[in-house]
N, C-alpha and C. Protein backbone atom coordinates (compact mmCIF):
# COMPACT_ATOMS: atom_id res chain seq x y z
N UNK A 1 87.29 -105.70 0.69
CA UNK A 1 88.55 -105.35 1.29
C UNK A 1 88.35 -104.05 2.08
N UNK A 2 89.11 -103.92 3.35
CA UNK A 2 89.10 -102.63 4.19
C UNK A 2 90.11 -101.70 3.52
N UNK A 3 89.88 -100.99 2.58
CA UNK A 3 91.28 -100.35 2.14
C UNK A 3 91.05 -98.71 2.85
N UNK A 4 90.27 -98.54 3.84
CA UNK A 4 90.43 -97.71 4.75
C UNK A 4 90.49 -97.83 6.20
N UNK A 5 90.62 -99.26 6.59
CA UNK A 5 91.04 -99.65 8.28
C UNK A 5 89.84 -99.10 9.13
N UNK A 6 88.57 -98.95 8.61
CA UNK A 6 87.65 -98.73 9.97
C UNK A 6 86.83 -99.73 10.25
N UNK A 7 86.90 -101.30 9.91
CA UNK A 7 86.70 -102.14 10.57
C UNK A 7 85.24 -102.78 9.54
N UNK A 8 85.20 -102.02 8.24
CA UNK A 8 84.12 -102.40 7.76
C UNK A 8 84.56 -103.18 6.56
N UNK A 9 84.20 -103.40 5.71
CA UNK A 9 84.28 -104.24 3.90
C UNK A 9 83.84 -103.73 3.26
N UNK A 10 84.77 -102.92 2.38
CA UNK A 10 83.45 -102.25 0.88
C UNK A 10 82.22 -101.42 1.66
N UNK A 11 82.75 -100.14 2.18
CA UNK A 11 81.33 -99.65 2.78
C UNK A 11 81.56 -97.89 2.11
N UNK A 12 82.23 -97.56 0.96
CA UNK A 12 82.49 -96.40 0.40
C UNK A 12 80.81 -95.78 -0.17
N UNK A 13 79.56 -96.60 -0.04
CA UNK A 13 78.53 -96.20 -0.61
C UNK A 13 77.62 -95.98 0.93
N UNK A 14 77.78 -96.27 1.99
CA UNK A 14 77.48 -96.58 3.54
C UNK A 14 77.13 -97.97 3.93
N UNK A 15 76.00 -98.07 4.70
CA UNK A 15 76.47 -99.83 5.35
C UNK A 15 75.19 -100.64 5.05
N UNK A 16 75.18 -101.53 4.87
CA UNK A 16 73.94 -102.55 4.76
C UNK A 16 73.81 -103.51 5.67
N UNK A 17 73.57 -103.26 6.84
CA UNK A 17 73.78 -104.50 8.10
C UNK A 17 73.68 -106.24 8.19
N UNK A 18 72.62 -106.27 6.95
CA UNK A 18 71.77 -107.28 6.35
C UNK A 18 72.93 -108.34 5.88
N UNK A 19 73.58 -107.34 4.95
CA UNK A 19 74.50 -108.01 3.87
C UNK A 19 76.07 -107.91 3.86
N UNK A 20 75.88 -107.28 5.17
CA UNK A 20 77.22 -106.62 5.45
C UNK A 20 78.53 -106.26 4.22
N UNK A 21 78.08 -104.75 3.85
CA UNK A 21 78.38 -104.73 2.50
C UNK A 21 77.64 -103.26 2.40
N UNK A 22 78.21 -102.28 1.30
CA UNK A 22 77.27 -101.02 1.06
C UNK A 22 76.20 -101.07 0.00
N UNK A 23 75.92 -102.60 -0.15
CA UNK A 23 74.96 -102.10 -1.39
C UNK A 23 73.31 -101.69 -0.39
N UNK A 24 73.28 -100.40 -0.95
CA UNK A 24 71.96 -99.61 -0.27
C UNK A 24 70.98 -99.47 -1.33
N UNK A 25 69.66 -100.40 -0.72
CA UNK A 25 68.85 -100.24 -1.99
C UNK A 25 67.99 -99.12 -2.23
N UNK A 26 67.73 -98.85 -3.70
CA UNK A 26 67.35 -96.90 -4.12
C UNK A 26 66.37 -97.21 -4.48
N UNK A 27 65.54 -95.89 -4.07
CA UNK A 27 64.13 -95.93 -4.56
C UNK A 27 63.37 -95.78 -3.68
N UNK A 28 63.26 -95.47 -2.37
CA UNK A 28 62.52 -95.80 -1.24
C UNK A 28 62.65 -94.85 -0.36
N UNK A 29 62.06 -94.83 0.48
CA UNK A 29 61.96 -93.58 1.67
C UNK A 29 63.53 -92.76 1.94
N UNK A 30 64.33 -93.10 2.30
CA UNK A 30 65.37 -92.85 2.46
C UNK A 30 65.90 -91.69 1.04
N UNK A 31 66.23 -92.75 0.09
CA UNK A 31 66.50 -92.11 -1.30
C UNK A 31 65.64 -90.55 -1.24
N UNK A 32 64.81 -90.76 -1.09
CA UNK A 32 63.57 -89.26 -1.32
C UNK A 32 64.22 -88.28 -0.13
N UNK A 33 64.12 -88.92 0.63
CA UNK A 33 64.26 -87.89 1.74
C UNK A 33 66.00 -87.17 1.70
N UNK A 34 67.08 -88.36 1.19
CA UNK A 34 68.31 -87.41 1.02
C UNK A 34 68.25 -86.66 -0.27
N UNK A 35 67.51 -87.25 -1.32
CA UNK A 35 67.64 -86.13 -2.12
C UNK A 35 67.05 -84.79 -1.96
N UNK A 36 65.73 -84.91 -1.09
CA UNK A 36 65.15 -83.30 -0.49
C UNK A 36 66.31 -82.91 0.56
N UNK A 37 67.52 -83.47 1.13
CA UNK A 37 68.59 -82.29 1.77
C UNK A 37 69.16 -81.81 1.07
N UNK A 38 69.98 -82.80 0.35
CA UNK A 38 70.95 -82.42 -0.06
C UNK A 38 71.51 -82.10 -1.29
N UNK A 39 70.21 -82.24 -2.14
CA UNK A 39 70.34 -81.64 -4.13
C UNK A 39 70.29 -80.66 -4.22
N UNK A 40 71.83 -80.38 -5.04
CA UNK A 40 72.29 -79.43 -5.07
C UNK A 40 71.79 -77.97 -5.90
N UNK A 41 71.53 -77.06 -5.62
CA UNK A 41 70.74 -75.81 -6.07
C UNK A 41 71.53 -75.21 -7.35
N UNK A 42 70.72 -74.20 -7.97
CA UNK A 42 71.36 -73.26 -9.26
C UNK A 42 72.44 -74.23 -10.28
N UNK A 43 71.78 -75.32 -10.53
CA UNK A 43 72.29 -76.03 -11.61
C UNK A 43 71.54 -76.01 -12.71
N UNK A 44 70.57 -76.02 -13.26
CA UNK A 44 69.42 -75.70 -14.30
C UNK A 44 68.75 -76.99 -14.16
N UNK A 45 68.71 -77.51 -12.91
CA UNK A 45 67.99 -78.81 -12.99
C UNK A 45 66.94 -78.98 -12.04
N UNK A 46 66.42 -78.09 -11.66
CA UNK A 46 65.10 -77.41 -11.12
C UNK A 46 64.49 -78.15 -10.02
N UNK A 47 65.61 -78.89 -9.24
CA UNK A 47 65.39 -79.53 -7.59
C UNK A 47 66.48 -78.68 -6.92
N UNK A 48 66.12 -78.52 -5.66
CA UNK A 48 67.31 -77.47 -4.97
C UNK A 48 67.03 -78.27 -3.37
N UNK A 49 67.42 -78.53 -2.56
CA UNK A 49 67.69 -79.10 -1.29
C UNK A 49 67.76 -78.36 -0.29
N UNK A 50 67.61 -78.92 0.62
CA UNK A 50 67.95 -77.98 2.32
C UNK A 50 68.95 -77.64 2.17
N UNK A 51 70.10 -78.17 1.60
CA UNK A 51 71.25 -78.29 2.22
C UNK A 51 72.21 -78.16 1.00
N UNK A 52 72.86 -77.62 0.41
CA UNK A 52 73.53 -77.78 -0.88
C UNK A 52 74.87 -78.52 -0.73
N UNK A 53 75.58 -78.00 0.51
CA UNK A 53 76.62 -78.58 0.39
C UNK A 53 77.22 -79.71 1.89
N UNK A 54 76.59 -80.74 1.22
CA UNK A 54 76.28 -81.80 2.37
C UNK A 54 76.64 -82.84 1.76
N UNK A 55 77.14 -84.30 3.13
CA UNK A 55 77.68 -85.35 2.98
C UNK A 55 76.87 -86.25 3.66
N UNK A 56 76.13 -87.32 3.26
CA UNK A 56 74.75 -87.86 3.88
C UNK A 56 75.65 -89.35 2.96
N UNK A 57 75.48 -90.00 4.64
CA UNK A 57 75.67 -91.24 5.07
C UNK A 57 74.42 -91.88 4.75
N UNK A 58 74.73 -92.87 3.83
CA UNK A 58 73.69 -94.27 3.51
C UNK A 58 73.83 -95.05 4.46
N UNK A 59 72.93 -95.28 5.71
CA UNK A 59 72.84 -96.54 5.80
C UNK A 59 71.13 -97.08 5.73
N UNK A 60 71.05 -98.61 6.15
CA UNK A 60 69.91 -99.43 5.44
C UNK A 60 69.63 -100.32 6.85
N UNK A 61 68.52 -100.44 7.12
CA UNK A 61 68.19 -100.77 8.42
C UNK A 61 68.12 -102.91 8.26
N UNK A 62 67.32 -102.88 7.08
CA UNK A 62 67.41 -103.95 6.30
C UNK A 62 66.23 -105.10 7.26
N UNK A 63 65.53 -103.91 7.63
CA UNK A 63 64.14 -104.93 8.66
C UNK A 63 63.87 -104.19 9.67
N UNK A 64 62.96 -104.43 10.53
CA UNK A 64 62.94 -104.23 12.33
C UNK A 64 63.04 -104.80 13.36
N UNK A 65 63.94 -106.00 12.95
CA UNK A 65 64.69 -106.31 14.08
C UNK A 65 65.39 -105.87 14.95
N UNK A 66 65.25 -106.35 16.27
CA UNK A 66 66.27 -105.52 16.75
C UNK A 66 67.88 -105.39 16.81
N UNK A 67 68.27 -106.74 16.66
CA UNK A 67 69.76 -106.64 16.15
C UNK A 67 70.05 -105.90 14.89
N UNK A 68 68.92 -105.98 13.77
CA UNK A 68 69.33 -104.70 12.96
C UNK A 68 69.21 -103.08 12.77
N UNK A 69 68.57 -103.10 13.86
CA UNK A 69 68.30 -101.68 14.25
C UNK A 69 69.59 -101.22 14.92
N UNK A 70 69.99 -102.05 15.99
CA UNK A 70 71.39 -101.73 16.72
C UNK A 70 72.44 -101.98 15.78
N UNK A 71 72.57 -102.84 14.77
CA UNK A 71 73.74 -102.71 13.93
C UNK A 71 73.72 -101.34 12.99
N UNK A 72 72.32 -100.98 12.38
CA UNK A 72 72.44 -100.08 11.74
C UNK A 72 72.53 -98.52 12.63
N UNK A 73 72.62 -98.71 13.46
CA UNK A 73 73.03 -97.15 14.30
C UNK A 73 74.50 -97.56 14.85
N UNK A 74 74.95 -98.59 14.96
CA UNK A 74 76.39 -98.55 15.60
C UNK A 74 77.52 -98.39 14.32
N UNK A 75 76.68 -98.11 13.00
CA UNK A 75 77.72 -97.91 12.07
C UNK A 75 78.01 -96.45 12.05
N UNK A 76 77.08 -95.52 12.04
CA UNK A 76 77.36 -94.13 12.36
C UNK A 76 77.78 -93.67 13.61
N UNK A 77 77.70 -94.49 14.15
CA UNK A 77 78.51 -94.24 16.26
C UNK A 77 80.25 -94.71 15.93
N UNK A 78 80.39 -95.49 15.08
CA UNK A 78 81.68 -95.88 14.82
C UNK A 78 82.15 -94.66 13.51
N UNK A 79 81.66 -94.61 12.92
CA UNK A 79 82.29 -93.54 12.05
C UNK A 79 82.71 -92.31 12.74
N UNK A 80 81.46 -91.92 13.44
CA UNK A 80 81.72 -90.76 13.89
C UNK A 80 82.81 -90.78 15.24
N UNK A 81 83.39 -91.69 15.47
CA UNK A 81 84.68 -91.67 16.32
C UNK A 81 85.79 -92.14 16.05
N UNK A 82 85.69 -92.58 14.47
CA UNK A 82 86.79 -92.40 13.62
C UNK A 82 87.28 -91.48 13.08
C-alpha cells in the first residue's frame, strides 16, 4: 500500500527495482559501506562513522542491466523532488 502518495508500494526500508518492493538484501557491499557513514559514535559500541547524524537511502540495483540501473537511480531523482 502507498500510505505516503509518492508513487511507490511498501518502500519505508528504500527500493528494490527487481521486486518492486523495499526488501533490500543485507550483507553485501552496500550494507558495509552505509554502516562506515553513518554508525553512530560515543555509544560504547566501538564503530563510529563519517557521519553520525545521517539518513541513507537503501536502494538495490538488483543486476546490471540497464533498465535496472535506470530504475534504481530514478527512485532517488523522484524522492528527491518530492
Amino acid at each position: 500500500m502507498d500510505d505516503d502518495n509518492n508513487g511507490y508500494i511498501d518502500d519505508y526500508e528504500g527500493w528494490n527495482p527487481v521486486q518492486d518492493n523495499d526488501n533490500i538484501p543485507s550483507g553485501n557491499h552496500g550494507t558495509a559501506v552505509s554502516g562506515m557513514i553513518g554508525a553512530t559514535g560515543n555509544n560504547g559500541v566501538g564503530v563510529t562513522g563519517i557521519n553520525w547524524d545521517i539518513e541513507i537511502m537503501q536502494v538495490t540495483v538488483g543486476g546490471l542491466s540497464e533498465s535496472n540501473v535506470v530504475e534504481a537511480y530514478t527512485y532517488p531523482y523522484v524522492m528527491r523532488d518530492l
